[in-house]
PDB file of C-alpha atoms in Angstrom:
ATOM      1  CA  MET A  21    -113.363-120.701-120.296  1.00 71.00           C
ATOM      2  CA  SER A  22    -111.969-117.149-120.366  1.00 89.00           C
ATOM      3  CA  LEU A  23    -113.594-113.995-119.046  1.00 93.00           C
ATOM      4  CA  TYR A  24    -113.812-112.759-122.622  1.00 93.00           C
ATOM      5  CA  SER A  25    -115.822-115.776-123.790  1.00 93.00           C
ATOM      6  CA  ASP A  26    -117.973-115.402-120.652  1.00 93.00           C
ATOM      7  CA  TRP A  27    -118.625-111.778-121.705  1.00 94.00           C
ATOM      8  CA  GLN A  28    -119.495-112.836-125.239  1.00 94.00           C
ATOM      9  CA  ASP A  29    -121.887-115.509-123.982  1.00 93.00           C
ATOM     10  CA  TYR A  30    -123.421-113.118-121.444  1.00 93.00           C
ATOM     11  CA  SER A  31    -123.896-110.244-123.895  1.00 93.00           C
ATOM     12  CA  GLN A  32    -125.259-112.439-126.683  1.00 93.00           C
ATOM     13  CA  GLN A  33    -127.745-114.463-124.645  1.00 93.00           C
ATOM     14  CA  ASP A  34    -131.169-114.942-126.137  1.00 94.00           C
ATOM     15  CA  ARG A  35    -133.383-112.292-124.592  1.00 94.00           C
ATOM     16  CA  SER A  36    -136.712-110.796-125.454  1.00 94.00           C
ATOM     17  CA  GLU A  37    -136.564-107.355-127.021  1.00 94.00           C
ATOM     18  CA  SER A  38    -137.472-105.650-123.740  1.00 95.00           C
ATOM     19  CA  GLU A  39    -134.971-107.763-121.754  1.00 95.00           C
ATOM     20  CA  SER A  40    -132.260-106.989-124.295  1.00 94.00           C
ATOM     21  CA  LYS A  41    -133.016-103.272-124.165  1.00 95.00           C
ATOM     22  CA  LYS A  42    -132.879-103.341-120.350  1.00 96.00           C
ATOM     23  CA  PHE A  43    -129.617-105.324-120.371  1.00 95.00           C
ATOM     24  CA  TRP A  44    -127.876-102.853-122.705  1.00 95.00           C
ATOM     25  CA  ASN A  45    -129.306 -99.788-120.954  1.00 94.00           C
ATOM     26  CA  ASP A  46    -128.017-101.103-117.612  1.00 95.00           C
ATOM     27  CA  TYR A  47    -124.619-101.900-119.122  1.00 95.00           C
ATOM     28  CA  PHE A  48    -124.327 -98.507-120.858  1.00 95.00           C
ATOM     29  CA  GLU A  49    -125.229 -96.766-117.595  1.00 96.00           C
ATOM     30  CA  LYS A  50    -122.349 -98.551-115.832  1.00 96.00           C
ATOM     31  CA  GLU A  51    -120.031 -97.905-118.779  1.00 96.00           C
ATOM     32  CA  THR A  52    -120.889 -94.196-118.705  1.00 96.00           C
ATOM     33  CA  ALA A  53    -120.052 -94.030-114.979  1.00 96.00           C
ATOM     34  CA  VAL A  54    -116.664 -95.651-115.656  1.00 96.00           C
ATOM     35  CA  TYR A  55    -115.851 -93.155-118.403  1.00 97.00           C
ATOM     36  CA  GLN A  56    -116.932 -90.268-116.185  1.00 97.00           C
ATOM     37  CA  LYS A  57    -114.479 -91.413-113.484  1.00 96.00           C
ATOM     38  CA  ILE A  58    -111.676 -91.922-116.002  1.00 96.00           C
ATOM     39  CA  LEU A  59    -112.217 -88.499-117.556  1.00 97.00           C
ATOM     40  CA  GLU A  60    -112.481 -86.798-114.139  1.00 96.00           C
ATOM     41  CA  GLU A  61    -109.124 -88.296-113.136  1.00 95.00           C
ATOM     42  CA  ASN A  62    -107.666 -87.172-116.481  1.00 95.00           C
ATOM     43  CA  THR A  63    -104.542 -89.331-116.086  1.00 95.00           C
ATOM     44  CA  GLY A  64    -105.273 -91.816-118.839  1.00 94.00           C
ATOM     45  CA  ILE A  65    -103.805 -94.599-116.702  1.00 95.00           C
ATOM     46  CA  LEU A  66    -105.664 -97.636-115.359  1.00 94.00           C
ATOM     47  CA  LYS A  67    -103.360 -99.652-113.148  1.00 95.00           C
ATOM     48  CA  GLY A  68    -104.037-102.539-110.795  1.00 94.00           C
ATOM     49  CA  SER A  69    -105.319-106.058-110.661  1.00 94.00           C
ATOM     50  CA  PHE A  70    -108.249-106.888-112.888  1.00 94.00           C
ATOM     51  CA  GLY A  71    -110.472-107.658-109.887  1.00 93.00           C
ATOM     52  CA  ASP A  72    -109.549-104.417-108.089  1.00 94.00           C
ATOM     53  CA  LEU A  73    -110.308-102.340-111.185  1.00 95.00           C
ATOM     54  CA  ALA A  74    -113.662-104.086-111.684  1.00 95.00           C
ATOM     55  CA  ASP A  75    -114.531-103.410-108.019  1.00 95.00           C
ATOM     56  CA  ARG A  76    -113.351 -99.801-108.266  1.00 95.00           C
ATOM     57  CA  PHE A  77    -115.775 -99.202-111.123  1.00 96.00           C
ATOM     58  CA  ASP A  78    -118.658-101.189-109.551  1.00 95.00           C
ATOM     59  CA  MET A  79    -118.736-103.782-112.325  1.00 95.00           C
ATOM     60  CA  SER A  80    -118.698-107.555-112.262  1.00 95.00           C
ATOM     61  CA  ALA A  81    -115.646-109.239-113.778  1.00 94.00           C
ATOM     62  CA  VAL A  82    -117.652-110.168-116.870  1.00 95.00           C
ATOM     63  CA  GLU A  83    -118.994-106.612-117.317  1.00 95.00           C
ATOM     64  CA  PHE A  84    -115.522-105.149-116.838  1.00 96.00           C
ATOM     65  CA  THR A  85    -114.259-107.497-119.539  1.00 95.00           C
ATOM     66  CA  GLY A  86    -116.906-106.017-121.846  1.00 95.00           C
ATOM     67  CA  PHE A  87    -115.702-102.534-120.916  1.00 96.00           C
ATOM     68  CA  LEU A  88    -112.096-103.522-121.725  1.00 96.00           C
ATOM     69  CA  ASP A  89    -113.267-104.947-125.033  1.00 95.00           C
ATOM     70  CA  GLY A  90    -114.824-101.593-125.858  1.00 95.00           C
ATOM     71  CA  ILE A  91    -111.896 -99.402-124.814  1.00 96.00           C
ATOM     72  CA  ASN A  92    -109.175-101.704-126.170  1.00 95.00           C
ATOM     73  CA  ALA A  93    -108.835 -99.928-129.538  1.00 95.00           C
ATOM     74  CA  SER A  94    -108.290 -96.635-127.675  1.00 96.00           C
ATOM     75  CA  LEU A  95    -105.344 -97.849-125.624  1.00 96.00           C
ATOM     76  CA  ASP A  96    -101.750 -96.973-126.471  1.00 95.00           C
ATOM     77  CA  LYS A  97    -101.053-100.713-126.513  1.00 94.00           C
ATOM     78  CA  GLU A  98    -104.018-102.999-127.220  1.00 94.00           C
ATOM     79  CA  GLN A  99    -104.504-105.908-124.829  1.00 93.00           C
ATOM     80  CA  LYS A 100    -105.179-109.527-125.684  1.00 93.00           C
ATOM     81  CA  ILE A 101    -108.558-109.525-123.966  1.00 92.00           C
ATOM     82  CA  GLU A 102    -109.090-113.252-124.419  1.00 92.00           C
ATOM     83  CA  LYS A 103    -105.990-113.918-122.275  1.00 93.00           C
ATOM     84  CA  ILE A 104    -106.989-111.707-119.326  1.00 93.00           C
ATOM     85  CA  LYS A 105    -107.843-113.580-116.145  1.00 92.00           C
ATOM     86  CA  ALA A 106    -109.405-112.479-112.861  1.00 90.00           C
ATOM     87  CA  ASP A 107    -105.960-112.254-111.234  1.00 91.00           C
ATOM     88  CA  SER A 108    -104.237-110.454-114.146  1.00 93.00           C
ATOM     89  CA  VAL A 109    -102.411-107.227-113.371  1.00 95.00           C
ATOM     90  CA  LEU A 110    -103.252-104.441-115.809  1.00 95.00           C
ATOM     91  CA  ASN A 111    -101.337-101.296-116.672  1.00 95.00           C
ATOM     92  CA  LEU A 112    -103.395 -99.553-119.340  1.00 95.00           C
ATOM     93  CA  SER A 113    -102.626 -96.217-120.956  1.00 97.00           C
ATOM     94  CA  ILE A 114    -105.570 -94.518-122.683  1.00 96.00           C
ATOM     95  CA  ASP A 115    -105.083 -92.283-125.711  1.00 97.00           C
ATOM     96  CA  PHE A 116    -107.863 -89.738-125.137  1.00 97.00           C
ATOM     97  CA  GLU A 117    -107.880 -88.494-128.739  1.00 96.00           C
ATOM     98  CA  LYS A 118    -108.277 -92.051-130.033  1.00 96.00           C
ATOM     99  CA  LEU A 119    -110.949 -92.671-127.412  1.00 96.00           C
ATOM    100  CA  TYR A 120    -112.977 -89.633-128.506  1.00 97.00           C
ATOM    101  CA  TYR A 121    -112.643 -90.652-132.178  1.00 96.00           C
ATOM    102  CA  ASN A 122    -113.731 -94.221-131.408  1.00 96.00           C
ATOM    103  CA  MET A 123    -116.734 -92.962-129.441  1.00 96.00           C
ATOM    104  CA  LEU A 124    -117.764 -90.969-132.515  1.00 96.00           C
ATOM    105  CA  LYS A 125    -117.246 -94.075-134.630  1.00 95.00           C
ATOM    106  CA  ALA A 126    -119.442 -96.126-132.270  1.00 94.00           C
ATOM    107  CA  LYS A 127    -122.076 -93.371-132.447  1.00 94.00           C
ATOM    108  CA  ALA A 128    -122.035 -93.317-128.641  1.00 93.00           C
ATOM    109  CA  SER A 129    -123.357 -89.790-128.141  1.00 93.00           C
ATOM    110  CA  TRP A 130    -123.937 -90.495-124.439  1.00 93.00           C
ATOM    111  CA  LEU A 131    -120.149 -90.925-124.143  1.00 95.00           C
ATOM    112  CA  TYR A 132    -118.621 -88.354-126.469  1.00 95.00           C
ATOM    113  CA  GLY A 133    -121.153 -85.833-125.163  1.00 95.00           C
ATOM    114  CA  LEU A 134    -120.035 -86.143-121.527  1.00 96.00           C
ATOM    115  CA  LYS A 135    -119.253 -82.783-119.909  1.00 96.00           C
ATOM    116  CA  GLU A 136    -116.097 -84.335-118.393  1.00 96.00           C
ATOM    117  CA  TRP A 137    -114.464 -84.133-121.837  1.00 96.00           C
ATOM    118  CA  GLU A 138    -114.181 -80.345-121.380  1.00 95.00           C
ATOM    119  CA  ASP A 139    -111.262 -80.757-118.946  1.00 95.00           C
ATOM    120  CA  VAL A 140    -109.558 -83.460-121.035  1.00 96.00           C
ATOM    121  CA  LEU A 141    -109.714 -82.152-124.621  1.00 96.00           C
ATOM    122  CA  SER A 142    -110.340 -78.554-125.612  1.00 96.00           C
ATOM    123  CA  ALA A 143    -113.480 -77.723-127.589  1.00 95.00           C
ATOM    124  CA  GLU A 144    -111.260 -76.978-130.600  1.00 97.00           C
ATOM    125  CA  LYS A 145    -109.525 -80.369-130.331  1.00 96.00           C
ATOM    126  CA  ARG A 146    -112.859 -82.208-130.053  1.00 96.00           C
ATOM    127  CA  GLN A 147    -114.153 -80.278-133.054  1.00 96.00           C
ATOM    128  CA  GLU A 148    -110.988 -81.156-134.996  1.00 97.00           C
ATOM    129  CA  ILE A 149    -111.387 -84.860-134.154  1.00 96.00           C
ATOM    130  CA  SER A 150    -115.072 -84.717-135.150  1.00 95.00           C
ATOM    131  CA  LYS A 151    -114.139 -83.097-138.448  1.00 95.00           C
ATOM    132  CA  GLN A 152    -111.517 -85.789-139.074  1.00 95.00           C
ATOM    133  CA  TYR A 153    -114.070 -88.507-138.284  1.00 94.00           C
ATOM    134  CA  ARG A 154    -116.598 -87.034-140.735  1.00 92.00           C
ATOM    135  CA  SER A 155    -113.902 -86.708-143.390  1.00 90.00           C
ATOM    136  CA  ASP A 156    -112.800 -90.320-142.898  1.00 89.00           C
ATOM    137  CA  HIS A 157    -116.370 -91.590-143.183  1.00 82.00           C
ATOM    138  CA  THR A 158    -117.648 -89.496-146.081  1.00 81.00           C
ATOM    139  CA  PHE A 159    -118.420 -91.495-149.187  1.00 75.00           C
ATOM    140  CA  ARG A 160    -117.037 -89.943-152.341  1.00 73.00           C
ATOM    141  CA  ARG A 161    -118.428 -91.131-155.638  1.00 74.00           C
ATOM    142  CA  GLU A 162    -116.026 -91.036-158.511  1.00 76.00           C
ATOM    143  CA  VAL A 163    -117.207 -89.071-161.495  1.00 79.00           C
ATOM    144  CA  THR A 164    -117.635 -91.203-164.595  1.00 78.00           C
ATOM    145  CA  PRO A 165    -117.633 -89.491-167.962  1.00 81.00           C
ATOM    146  CA  GLY A 166    -120.879 -89.108-169.846  1.00 84.00           C
ATOM    147  CA  ARG A 167    -121.362 -91.088-173.076  1.00 81.00           C
ATOM    148  CA  ASN A 168    -120.683 -88.066-175.289  1.00 89.00           C
ATOM    149  CA  ASP A 169    -117.785 -86.637-173.258  1.00 87.00           C
ATOM    150  CA  PRO A 170    -114.271 -86.880-174.637  1.00 89.00           C
ATOM    151  CA  CYS A 171    -112.574 -90.101-173.498  1.00 87.00           C
ATOM    152  CA  SER A 172    -110.252 -89.651-170.529  1.00 82.00           C
ATOM    153  CA  CYS A 173    -107.546 -91.790-172.161  1.00 85.00           C
ATOM    154  CA  GLY A 174    -106.677 -88.886-174.461  1.00 84.00           C
ATOM    155  CA  SER A 175    -107.548 -90.577-177.781  1.00 87.00           C
ATOM    156  CA  GLY A 176    -109.752 -87.654-178.844  1.00 87.00           C
ATOM    157  CA  LYS A 177    -112.704 -89.979-179.426  1.00 89.00           C
ATOM    158  CA  LYS A 178    -115.985 -89.810-177.573  1.00 89.00           C
ATOM    159  CA  TYR A 179    -116.112 -91.987-174.478  1.00 87.00           C
ATOM    160  CA  LYS A 180    -118.892 -94.148-175.983  1.00 86.00           C
ATOM    161  CA  LYS A 181    -116.712 -94.958-179.029  1.00 89.00           C
ATOM    162  CA  CYS A 182    -113.540 -95.632-177.018  1.00 88.00           C
ATOM    163  CA  CYS A 183    -113.168 -96.891-173.436  1.00 85.00           C
ATOM    164  CA  GLY A 184    -116.930 -96.865-172.815  1.00 81.00           C
ATOM    165  CA  MET A 185    -117.707 -99.462-175.482  1.00 79.00           C
ATOM    166  CA  ASN A 186    -117.724-102.333-172.962  1.00 70.00           C
TER     167      ASN A 186
END
């Protein structure tokens, strides 16, 4: 079995509501600490053996696999998480703009609200990314003509007598 399938099994175990809440709160606390360290370093590079990186961030191998699963879409080159083993050597390059956007997408306010972002992306850049996110996720309803409006096909007939008959 791979570390990734171990993570999936571990994260999707049957738990009571309170146990599940505690599990995710504990995981998100560890995840937040990892992001704080990454943002403080401000290099965008994670390099080393899988086990060393997990130890560096005080996570078990399975938890660190979950972290990699979460950050994978924000890397310059996505990793095949299911192929990573405990002795794999990683050289990951993080795109901070993508990371901020993906944190907005995940609605992870505890992550995109970290004060460490101030030294990584300017307030203007974060605002620009937020604006782009909102624009990308705004639903726009197309305007359909009213029954008595002129038909948009240009026939000169009312919509109800032309294209709106069906």
